[in-house]
Coordinates of N, CA and C in Angstrom, one line a residue:
X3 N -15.3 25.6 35.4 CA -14.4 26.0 34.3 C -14.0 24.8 33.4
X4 N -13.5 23.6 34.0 CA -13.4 22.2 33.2 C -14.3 21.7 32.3
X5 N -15.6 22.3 32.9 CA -16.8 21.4 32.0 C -17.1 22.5 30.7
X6 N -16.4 23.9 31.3 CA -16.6 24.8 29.6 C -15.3 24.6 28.8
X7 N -14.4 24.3 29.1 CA -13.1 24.2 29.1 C -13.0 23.3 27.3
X8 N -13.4 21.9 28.1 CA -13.2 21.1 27.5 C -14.0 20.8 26.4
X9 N -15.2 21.1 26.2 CA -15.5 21.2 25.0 C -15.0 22.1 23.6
X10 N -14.4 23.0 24.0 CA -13.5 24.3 23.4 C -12.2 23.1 23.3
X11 N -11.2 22.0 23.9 CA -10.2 21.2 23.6 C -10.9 20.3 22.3
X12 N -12.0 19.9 22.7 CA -12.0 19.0 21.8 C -12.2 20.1 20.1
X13 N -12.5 20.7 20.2 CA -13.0 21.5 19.0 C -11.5 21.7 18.4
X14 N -10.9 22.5 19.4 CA -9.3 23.0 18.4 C -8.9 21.4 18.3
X15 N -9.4 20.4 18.6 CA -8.3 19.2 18.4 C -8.6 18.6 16.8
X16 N -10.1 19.1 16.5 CA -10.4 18.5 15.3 C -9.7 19.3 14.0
X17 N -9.2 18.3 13.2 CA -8.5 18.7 12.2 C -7.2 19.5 12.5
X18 N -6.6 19.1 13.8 CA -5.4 19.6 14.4 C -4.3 18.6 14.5
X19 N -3.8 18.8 15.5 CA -2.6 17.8 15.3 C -3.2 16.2 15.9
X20 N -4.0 16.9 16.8 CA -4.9 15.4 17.5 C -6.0 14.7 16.0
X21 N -6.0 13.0 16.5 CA -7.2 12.6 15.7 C -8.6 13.8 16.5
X22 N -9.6 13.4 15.2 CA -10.8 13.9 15.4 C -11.4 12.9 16.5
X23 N -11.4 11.2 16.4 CA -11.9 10.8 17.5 C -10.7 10.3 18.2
X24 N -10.7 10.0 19.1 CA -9.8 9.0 20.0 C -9.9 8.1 20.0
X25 N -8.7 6.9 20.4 CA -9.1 5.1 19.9 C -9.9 4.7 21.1
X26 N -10.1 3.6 21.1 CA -10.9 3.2 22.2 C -9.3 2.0 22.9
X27 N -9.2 2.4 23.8 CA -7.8 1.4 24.7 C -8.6 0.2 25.3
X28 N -7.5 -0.5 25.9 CA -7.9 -1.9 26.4 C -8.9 -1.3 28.1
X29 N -9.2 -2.0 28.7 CA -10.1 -1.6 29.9 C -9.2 -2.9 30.6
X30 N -9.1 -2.6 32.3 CA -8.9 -3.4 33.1 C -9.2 -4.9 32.4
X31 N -10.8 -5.1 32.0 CA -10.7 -6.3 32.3 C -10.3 -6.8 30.9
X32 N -9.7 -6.4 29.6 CA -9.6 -7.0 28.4 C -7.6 -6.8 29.4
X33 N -7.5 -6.1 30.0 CA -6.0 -6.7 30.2 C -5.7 -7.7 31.0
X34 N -6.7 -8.2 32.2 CA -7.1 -9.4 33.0 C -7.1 -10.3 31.5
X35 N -7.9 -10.2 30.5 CA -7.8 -11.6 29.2 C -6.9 -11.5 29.4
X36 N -6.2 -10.8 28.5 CA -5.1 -11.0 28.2 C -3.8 -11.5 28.5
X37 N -4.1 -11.3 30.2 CA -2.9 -12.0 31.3 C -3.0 -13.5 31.1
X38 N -4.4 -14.0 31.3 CA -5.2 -15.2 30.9 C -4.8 -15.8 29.9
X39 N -4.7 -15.5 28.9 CA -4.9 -16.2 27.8 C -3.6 -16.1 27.5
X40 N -2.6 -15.2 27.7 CA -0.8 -15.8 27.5 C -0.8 -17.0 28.5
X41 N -1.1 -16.7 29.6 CA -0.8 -17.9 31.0 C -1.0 -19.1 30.2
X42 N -2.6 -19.2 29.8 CA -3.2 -20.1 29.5 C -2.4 -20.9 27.8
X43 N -1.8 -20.0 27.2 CA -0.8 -20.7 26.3 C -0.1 -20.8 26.5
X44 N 0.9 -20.4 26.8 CA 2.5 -20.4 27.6 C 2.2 -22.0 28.3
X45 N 1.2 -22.7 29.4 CA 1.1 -23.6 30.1 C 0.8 -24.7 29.4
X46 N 0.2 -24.3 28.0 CA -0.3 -25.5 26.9 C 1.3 -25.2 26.2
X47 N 2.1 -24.9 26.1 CA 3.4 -24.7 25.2 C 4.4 -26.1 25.9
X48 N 4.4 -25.1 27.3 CA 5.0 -25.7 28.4 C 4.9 -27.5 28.8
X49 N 3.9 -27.4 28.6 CA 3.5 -29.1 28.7 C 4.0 -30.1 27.4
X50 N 3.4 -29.1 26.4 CA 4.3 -30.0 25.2 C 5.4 -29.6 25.2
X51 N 6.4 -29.1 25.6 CA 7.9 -29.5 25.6 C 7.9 -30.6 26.5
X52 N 7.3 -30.6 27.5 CA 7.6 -31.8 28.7 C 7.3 -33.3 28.0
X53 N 6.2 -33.2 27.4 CA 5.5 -34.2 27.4 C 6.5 -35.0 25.8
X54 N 6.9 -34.0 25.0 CA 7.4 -34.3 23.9 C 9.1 -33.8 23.5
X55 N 9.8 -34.1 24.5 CA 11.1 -33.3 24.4 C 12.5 -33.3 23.4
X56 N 11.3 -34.5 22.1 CA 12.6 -34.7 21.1 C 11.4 -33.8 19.6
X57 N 10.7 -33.2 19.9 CA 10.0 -32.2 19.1 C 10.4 -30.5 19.5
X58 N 10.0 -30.3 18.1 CA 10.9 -28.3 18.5 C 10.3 -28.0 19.3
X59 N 10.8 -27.1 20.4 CA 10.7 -26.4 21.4 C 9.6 -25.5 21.5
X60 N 8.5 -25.0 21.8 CA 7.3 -24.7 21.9 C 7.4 -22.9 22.6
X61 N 8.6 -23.1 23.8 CA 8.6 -22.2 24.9 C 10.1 -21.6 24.0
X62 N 9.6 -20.2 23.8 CA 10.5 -19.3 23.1 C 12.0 -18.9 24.0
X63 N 12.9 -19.1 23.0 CA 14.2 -18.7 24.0 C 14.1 -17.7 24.8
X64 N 14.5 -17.9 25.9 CA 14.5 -16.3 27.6 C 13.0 -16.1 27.8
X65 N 12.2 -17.4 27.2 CA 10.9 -16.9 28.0 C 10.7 -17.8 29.0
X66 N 10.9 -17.3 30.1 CA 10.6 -17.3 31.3 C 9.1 -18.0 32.1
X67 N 8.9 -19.6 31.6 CA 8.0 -20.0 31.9 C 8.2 -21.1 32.7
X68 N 7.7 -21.3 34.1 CA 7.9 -22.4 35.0 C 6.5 -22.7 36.0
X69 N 6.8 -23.9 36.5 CA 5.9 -24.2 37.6 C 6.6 -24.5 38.8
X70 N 5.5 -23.5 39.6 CA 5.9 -23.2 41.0 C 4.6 -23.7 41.9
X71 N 5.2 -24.7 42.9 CA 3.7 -25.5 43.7 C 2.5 -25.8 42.7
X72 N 2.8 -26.3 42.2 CA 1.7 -27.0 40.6 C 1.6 -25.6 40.5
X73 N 1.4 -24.4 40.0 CA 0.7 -23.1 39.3 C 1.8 -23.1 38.1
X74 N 1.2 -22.4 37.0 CA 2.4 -21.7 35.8 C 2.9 -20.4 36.4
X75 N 4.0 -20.1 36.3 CA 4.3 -19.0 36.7 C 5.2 -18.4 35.3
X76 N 5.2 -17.6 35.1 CA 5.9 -16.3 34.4 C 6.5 -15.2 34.8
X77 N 7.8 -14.8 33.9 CA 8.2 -13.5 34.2 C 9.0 -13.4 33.1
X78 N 9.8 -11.8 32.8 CA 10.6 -11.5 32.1 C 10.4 -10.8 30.9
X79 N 11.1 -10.6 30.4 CA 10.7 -9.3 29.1 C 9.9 -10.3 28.2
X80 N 9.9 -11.1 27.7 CA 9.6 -11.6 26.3 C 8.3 -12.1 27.0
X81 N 7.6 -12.5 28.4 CA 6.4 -12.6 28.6 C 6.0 -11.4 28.5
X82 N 6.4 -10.1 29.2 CA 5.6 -9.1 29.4 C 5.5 -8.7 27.8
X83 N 6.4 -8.6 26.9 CA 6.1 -8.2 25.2 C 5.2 -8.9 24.9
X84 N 5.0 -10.4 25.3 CA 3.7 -11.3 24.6 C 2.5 -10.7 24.9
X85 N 2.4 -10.5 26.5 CA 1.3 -10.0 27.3 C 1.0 -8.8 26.3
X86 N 1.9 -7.5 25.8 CA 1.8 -6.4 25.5 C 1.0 -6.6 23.8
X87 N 1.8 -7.5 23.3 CA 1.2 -8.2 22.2 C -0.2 -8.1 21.8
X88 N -0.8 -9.0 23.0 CA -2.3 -9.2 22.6 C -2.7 -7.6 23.0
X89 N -2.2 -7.0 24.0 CA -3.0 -5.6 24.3 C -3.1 -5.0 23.1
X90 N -1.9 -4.9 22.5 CA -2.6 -4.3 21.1 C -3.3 -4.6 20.1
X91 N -3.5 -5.9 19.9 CA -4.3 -6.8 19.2 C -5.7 -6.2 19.4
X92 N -5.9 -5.8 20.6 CA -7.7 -5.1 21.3 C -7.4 -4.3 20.8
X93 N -6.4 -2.8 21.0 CA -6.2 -1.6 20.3 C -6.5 -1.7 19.0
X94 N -6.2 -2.7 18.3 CA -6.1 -2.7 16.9 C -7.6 -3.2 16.3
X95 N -8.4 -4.0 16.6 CA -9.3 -4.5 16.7 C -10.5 -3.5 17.1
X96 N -10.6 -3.3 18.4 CA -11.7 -2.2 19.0 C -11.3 -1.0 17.8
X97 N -10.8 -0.7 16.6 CA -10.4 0.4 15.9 C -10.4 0.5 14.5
X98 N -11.5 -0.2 14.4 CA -11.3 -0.6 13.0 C -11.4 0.5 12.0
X99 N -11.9 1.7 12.3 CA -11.4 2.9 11.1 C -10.9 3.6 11.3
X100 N -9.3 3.4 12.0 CA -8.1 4.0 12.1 C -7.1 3.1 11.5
X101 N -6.0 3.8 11.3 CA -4.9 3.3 10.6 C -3.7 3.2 11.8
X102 N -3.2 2.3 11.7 CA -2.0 1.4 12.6 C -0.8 1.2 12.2
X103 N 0.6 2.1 12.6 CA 1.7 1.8 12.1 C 2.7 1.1 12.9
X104 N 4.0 0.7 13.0 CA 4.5 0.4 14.3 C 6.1 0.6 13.7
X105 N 6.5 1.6 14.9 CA 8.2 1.4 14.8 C 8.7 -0.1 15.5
X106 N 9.1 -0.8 15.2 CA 9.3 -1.9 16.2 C 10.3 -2.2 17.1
X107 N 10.1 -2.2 18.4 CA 11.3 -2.8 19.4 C 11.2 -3.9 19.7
X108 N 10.6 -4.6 19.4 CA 10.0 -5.7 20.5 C 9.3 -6.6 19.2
X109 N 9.8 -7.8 18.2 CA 8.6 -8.6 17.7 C 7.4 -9.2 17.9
X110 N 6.3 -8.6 17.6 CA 5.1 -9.1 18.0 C 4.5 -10.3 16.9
X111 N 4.3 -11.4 17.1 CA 3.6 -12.0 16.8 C 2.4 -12.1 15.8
X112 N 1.6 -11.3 16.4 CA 0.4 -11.5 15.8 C 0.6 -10.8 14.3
X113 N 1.1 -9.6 14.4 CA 1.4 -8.4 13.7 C 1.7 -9.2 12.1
X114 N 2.7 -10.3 12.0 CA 3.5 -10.5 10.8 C 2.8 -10.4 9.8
X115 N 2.0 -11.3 9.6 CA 1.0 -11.5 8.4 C 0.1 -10.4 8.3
X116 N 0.4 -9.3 8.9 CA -0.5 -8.1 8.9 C 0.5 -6.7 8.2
X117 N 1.8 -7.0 8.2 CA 2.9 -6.0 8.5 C 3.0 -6.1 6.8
X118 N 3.3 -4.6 5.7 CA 4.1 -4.5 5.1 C 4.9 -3.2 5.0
X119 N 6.2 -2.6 4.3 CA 6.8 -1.9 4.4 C 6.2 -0.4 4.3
X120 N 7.2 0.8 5.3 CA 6.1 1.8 5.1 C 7.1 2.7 5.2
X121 N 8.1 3.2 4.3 CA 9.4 3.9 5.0 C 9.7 3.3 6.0
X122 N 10.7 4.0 6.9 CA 11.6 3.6 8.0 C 11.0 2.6 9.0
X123 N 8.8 2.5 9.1 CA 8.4 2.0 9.6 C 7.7 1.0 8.7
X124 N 6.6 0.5 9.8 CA 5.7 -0.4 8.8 C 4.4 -0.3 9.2
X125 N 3.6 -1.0 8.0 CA 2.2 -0.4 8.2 C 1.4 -1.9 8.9
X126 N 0.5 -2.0 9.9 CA 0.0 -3.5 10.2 C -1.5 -3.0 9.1
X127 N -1.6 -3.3 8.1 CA -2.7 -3.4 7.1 C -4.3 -4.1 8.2
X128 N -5.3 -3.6 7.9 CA -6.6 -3.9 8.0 C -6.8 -5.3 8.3
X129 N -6.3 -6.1 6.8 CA -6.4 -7.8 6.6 C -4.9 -8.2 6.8
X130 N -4.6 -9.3 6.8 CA -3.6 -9.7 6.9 C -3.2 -10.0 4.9
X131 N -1.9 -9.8 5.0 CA -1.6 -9.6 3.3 C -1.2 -10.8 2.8
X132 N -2.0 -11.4 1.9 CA -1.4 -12.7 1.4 C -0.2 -12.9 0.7
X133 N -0.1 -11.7 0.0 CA 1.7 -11.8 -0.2 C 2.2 -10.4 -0.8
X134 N 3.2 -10.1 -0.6 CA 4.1 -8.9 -1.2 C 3.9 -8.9 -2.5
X135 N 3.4 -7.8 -3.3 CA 3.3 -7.8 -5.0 C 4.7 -7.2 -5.2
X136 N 4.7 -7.2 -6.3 CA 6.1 -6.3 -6.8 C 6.5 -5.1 -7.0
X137 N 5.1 -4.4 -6.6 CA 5.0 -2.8 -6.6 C 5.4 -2.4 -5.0
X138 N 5.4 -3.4 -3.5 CA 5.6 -3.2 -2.5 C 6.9 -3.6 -2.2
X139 N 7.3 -4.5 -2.7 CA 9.0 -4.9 -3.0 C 9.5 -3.3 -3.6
X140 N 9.1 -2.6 -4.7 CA 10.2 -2.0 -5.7 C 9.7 -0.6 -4.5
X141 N 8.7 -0.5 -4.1 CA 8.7 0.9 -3.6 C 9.6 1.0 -2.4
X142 N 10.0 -0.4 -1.8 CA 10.4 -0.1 -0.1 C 12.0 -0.5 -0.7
X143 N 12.3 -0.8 -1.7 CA 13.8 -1.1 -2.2 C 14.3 0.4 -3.0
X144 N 13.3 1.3 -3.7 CA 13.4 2.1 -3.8 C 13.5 2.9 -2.9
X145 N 12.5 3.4 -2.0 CA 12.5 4.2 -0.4 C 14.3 3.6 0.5
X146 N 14.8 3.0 0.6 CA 15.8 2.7 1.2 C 17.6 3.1 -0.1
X147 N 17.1 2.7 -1.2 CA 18.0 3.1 -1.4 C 18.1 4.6 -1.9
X148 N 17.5 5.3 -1.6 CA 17.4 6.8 -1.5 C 18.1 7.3 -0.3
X149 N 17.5 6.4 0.8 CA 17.8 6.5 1.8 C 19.3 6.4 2.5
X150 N 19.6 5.0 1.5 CA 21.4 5.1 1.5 C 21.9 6.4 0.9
X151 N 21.4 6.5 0.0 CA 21.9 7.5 -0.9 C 22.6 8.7 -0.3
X152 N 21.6 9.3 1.0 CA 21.6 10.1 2.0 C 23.1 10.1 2.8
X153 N 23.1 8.8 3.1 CA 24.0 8.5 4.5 C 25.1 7.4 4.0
X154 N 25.0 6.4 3.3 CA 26.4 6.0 3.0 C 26.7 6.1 1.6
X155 N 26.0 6.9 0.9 CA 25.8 6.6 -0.2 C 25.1 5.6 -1.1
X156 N 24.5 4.9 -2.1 CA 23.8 4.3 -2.8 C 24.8 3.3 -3.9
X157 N 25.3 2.4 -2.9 CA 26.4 1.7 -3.7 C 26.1 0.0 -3.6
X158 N 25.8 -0.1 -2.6 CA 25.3 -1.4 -2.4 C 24.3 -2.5 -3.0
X159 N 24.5 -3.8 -4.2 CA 23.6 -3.8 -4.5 C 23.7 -5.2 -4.7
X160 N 22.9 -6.0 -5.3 CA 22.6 -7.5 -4.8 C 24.2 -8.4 -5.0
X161 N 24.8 -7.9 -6.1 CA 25.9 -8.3 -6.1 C 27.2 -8.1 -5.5
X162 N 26.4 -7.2 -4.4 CA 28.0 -6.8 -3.9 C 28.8 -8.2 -3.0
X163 N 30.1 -8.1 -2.5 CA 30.1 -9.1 -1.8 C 30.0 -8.5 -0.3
X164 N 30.7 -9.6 0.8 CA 30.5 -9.7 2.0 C 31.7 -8.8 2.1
X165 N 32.7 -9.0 1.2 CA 34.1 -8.5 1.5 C 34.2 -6.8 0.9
X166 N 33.6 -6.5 0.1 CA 33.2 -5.3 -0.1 C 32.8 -4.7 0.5
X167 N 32.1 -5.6 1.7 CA 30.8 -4.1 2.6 C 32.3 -4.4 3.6
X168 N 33.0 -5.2 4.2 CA 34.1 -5.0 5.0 C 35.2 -4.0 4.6
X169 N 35.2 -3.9 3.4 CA 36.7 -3.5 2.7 C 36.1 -1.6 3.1
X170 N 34.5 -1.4 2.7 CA 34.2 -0.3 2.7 C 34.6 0.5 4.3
X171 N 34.2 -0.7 5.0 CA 33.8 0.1 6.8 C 35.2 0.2 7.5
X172 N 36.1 -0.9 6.9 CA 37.5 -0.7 6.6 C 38.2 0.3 6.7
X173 N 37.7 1.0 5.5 CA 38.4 2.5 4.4 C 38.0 3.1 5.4
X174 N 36.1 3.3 6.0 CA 35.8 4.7 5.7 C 35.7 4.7 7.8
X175 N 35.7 3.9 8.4 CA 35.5 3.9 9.5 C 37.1 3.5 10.6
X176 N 37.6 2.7 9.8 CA 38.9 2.6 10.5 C 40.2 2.9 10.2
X177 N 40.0 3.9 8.4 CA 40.9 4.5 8.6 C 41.0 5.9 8.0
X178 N 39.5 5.9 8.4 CA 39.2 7.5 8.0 C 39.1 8.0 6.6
X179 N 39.3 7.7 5.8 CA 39.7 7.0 4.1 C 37.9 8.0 3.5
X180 N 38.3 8.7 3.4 CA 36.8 9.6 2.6 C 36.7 9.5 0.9
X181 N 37.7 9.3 0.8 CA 37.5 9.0 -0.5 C 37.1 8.3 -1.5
X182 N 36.1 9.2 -2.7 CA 35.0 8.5 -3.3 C 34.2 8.5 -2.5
X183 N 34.2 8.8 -1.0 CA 32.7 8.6 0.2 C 31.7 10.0 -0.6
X184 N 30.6 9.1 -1.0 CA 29.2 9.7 -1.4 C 28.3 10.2 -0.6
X185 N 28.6 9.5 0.8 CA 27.4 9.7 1.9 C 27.0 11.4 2.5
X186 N 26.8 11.2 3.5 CA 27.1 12.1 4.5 C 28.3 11.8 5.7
X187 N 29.4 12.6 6.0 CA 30.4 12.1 7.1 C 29.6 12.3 8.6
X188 N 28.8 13.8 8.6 CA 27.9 13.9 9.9 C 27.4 12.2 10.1
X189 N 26.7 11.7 9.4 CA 26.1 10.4 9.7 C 27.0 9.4 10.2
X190 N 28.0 9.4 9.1 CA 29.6 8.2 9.9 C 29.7 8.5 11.5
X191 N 29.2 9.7 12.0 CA 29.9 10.4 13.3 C 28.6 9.8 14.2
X192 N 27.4 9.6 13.6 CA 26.3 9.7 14.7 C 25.9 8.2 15.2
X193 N 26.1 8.0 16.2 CA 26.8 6.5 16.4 C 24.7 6.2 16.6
X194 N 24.2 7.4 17.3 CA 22.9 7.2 17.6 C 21.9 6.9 16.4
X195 N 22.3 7.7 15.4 CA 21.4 7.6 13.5 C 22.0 6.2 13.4
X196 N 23.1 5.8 13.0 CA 23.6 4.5 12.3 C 22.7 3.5 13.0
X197 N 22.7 3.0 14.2 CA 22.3 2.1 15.5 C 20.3 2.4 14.8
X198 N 20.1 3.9 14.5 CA 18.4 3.4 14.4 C 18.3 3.1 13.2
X199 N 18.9 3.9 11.9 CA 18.8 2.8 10.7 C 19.1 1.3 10.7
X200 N 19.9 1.1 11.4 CA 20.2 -0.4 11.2 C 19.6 -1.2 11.8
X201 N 18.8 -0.9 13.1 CA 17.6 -1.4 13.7 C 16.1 -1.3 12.9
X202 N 15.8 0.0 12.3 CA 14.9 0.0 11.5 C 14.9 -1.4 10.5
X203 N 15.5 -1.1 9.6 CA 15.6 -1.9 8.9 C 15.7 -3.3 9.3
X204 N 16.7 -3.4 9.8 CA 17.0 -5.0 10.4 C 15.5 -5.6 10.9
X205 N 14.4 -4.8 11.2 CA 13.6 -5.3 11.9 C 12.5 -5.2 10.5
X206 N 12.2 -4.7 9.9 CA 11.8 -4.9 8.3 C 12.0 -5.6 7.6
X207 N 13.3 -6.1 7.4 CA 14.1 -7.8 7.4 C 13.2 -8.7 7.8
X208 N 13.7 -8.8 9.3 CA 13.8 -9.9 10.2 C 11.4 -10.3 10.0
X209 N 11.1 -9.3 10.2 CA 9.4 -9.3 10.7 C 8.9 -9.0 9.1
X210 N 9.1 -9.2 8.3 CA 8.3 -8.7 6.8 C 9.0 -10.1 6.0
X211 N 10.2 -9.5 5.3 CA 11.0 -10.4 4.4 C 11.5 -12.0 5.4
X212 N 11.8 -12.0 5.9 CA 12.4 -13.0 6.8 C 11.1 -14.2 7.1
X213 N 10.3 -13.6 7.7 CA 9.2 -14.1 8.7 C 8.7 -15.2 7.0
X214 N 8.0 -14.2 6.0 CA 7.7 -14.9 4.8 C 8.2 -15.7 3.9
X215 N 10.0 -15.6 4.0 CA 10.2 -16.5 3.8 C 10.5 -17.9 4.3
X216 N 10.0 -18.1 5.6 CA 9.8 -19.3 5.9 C 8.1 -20.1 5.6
X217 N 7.5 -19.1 5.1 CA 5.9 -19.9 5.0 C 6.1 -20.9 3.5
X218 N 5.3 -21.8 3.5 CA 5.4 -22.4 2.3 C 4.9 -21.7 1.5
X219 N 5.0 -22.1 0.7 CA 4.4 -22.1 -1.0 C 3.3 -22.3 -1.8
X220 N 2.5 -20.9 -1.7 CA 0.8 -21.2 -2.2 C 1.0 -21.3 -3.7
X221 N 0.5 -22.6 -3.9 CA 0.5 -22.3 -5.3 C -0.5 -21.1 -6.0
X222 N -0.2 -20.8 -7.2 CA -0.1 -19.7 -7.8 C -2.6 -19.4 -7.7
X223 N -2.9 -20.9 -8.0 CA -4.2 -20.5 -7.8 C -5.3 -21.0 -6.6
X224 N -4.6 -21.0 -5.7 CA -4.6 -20.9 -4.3 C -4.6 -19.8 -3.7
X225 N -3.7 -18.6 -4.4 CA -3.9 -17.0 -3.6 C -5.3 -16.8 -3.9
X226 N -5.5 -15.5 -2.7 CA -6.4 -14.6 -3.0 C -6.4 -13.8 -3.9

């Protein structure tokens, strides 16, 4: 009955809620690399901090890298995210004509120079993007302030001050003060909505806008 079964699953899956093909996942031994090849950097990081301890720091804050009887050893969240890192890096790779989005909990690495805005999430593009044009700026500054628009309203804007956004959370959170409030009040109440917009975003910040502005400065006929 399985072996008639299942050809009948795959058929309703096409053009259904399922992809038509399925991705291809990591296999045992691409996650054995992968163990490898963090160890194997983590232990090259690890040494240049030793070796060089008045140069910046190599081994990422709360990562959890030491040697135990001469071996590297590892543990902790921000190894196991690294470890998880490259796993998707294979996912992403072994897949090249599927499209890849990511809500983010966890900063990945590889991802940045691949990442641009996609609504609430982000898209990891094919190539890595040599830089933000001004149509991916105005669309995802657009897309969000709609979005305010929604939930605290659409008031917020490059000029506002620091003391404004306090004076607001002030009024409308500590002393219940609704007035002139454009938003939604359901939203003021949903401590769980507020906490994932502000995580959304903050991590669209921090991994897109943030990350790029620390790279230098190509000059203008030097881009792609």
């Amino acid at each position: 009955m399985l072996e008639e079964a299942y050809p009948d699953d795959i058929t309703k899956s096409l053009g259904g809620v399922y992809p038509d093909t399925e991705i291809i996942t990591p296999t045992p031994e691409d996650s054995q690399m992968c163990f490898n090849d963090y160890l194997q950097d983590a232990q090259r990081r690890l040494q240049h901090d030793t070796e060089f301890p008045n140069e910046p720091r190599q081994i990422k804050p709360n990562e959890d890298v030491h040697v135990e009887n001469g071996r590297v050893s590892v543990s902790g969240q921000v190894a196991v995210m690294s470890i998880n890192g490259l796993l998707t890096k294979v996912i992403f790779d072994k897949n090249p004509d599927h499209e890849f989005y990511v809500e983010e909990s966890f900063p990945l690495d590889w991802m940045y120079p691949y990442l641009t805005p996609f609504g609430v999430i982000m898209k990891i593009n094919r190539n890595p993007v040599p830089e933000l044009t001004q149509d991916i700026l105005d669309k995802d500054h657009a897309f969000w302030s709609q979005f305010s628009r929604r939930t605290i309203g659409n008031w917020i804007t490059y000029d506002t001050s620091v003391k404004e956004v306090c004076d607001f959370a002030e009024k409308v959170y500590l002393r219940h003060d609704f007035k002139g409030f454009t938003g939604d009040r359901k939203f003021v109440r949903d401590d769980d909505g507020q906490k994932a917009f502000s995580k959304l975003r903050s991590s669209i910040a921090a991994s897109i806008y943030q990350w790029r502005s620390k790279l230098p400065a190509t000059p203008p006929s030097a881009r792609a």
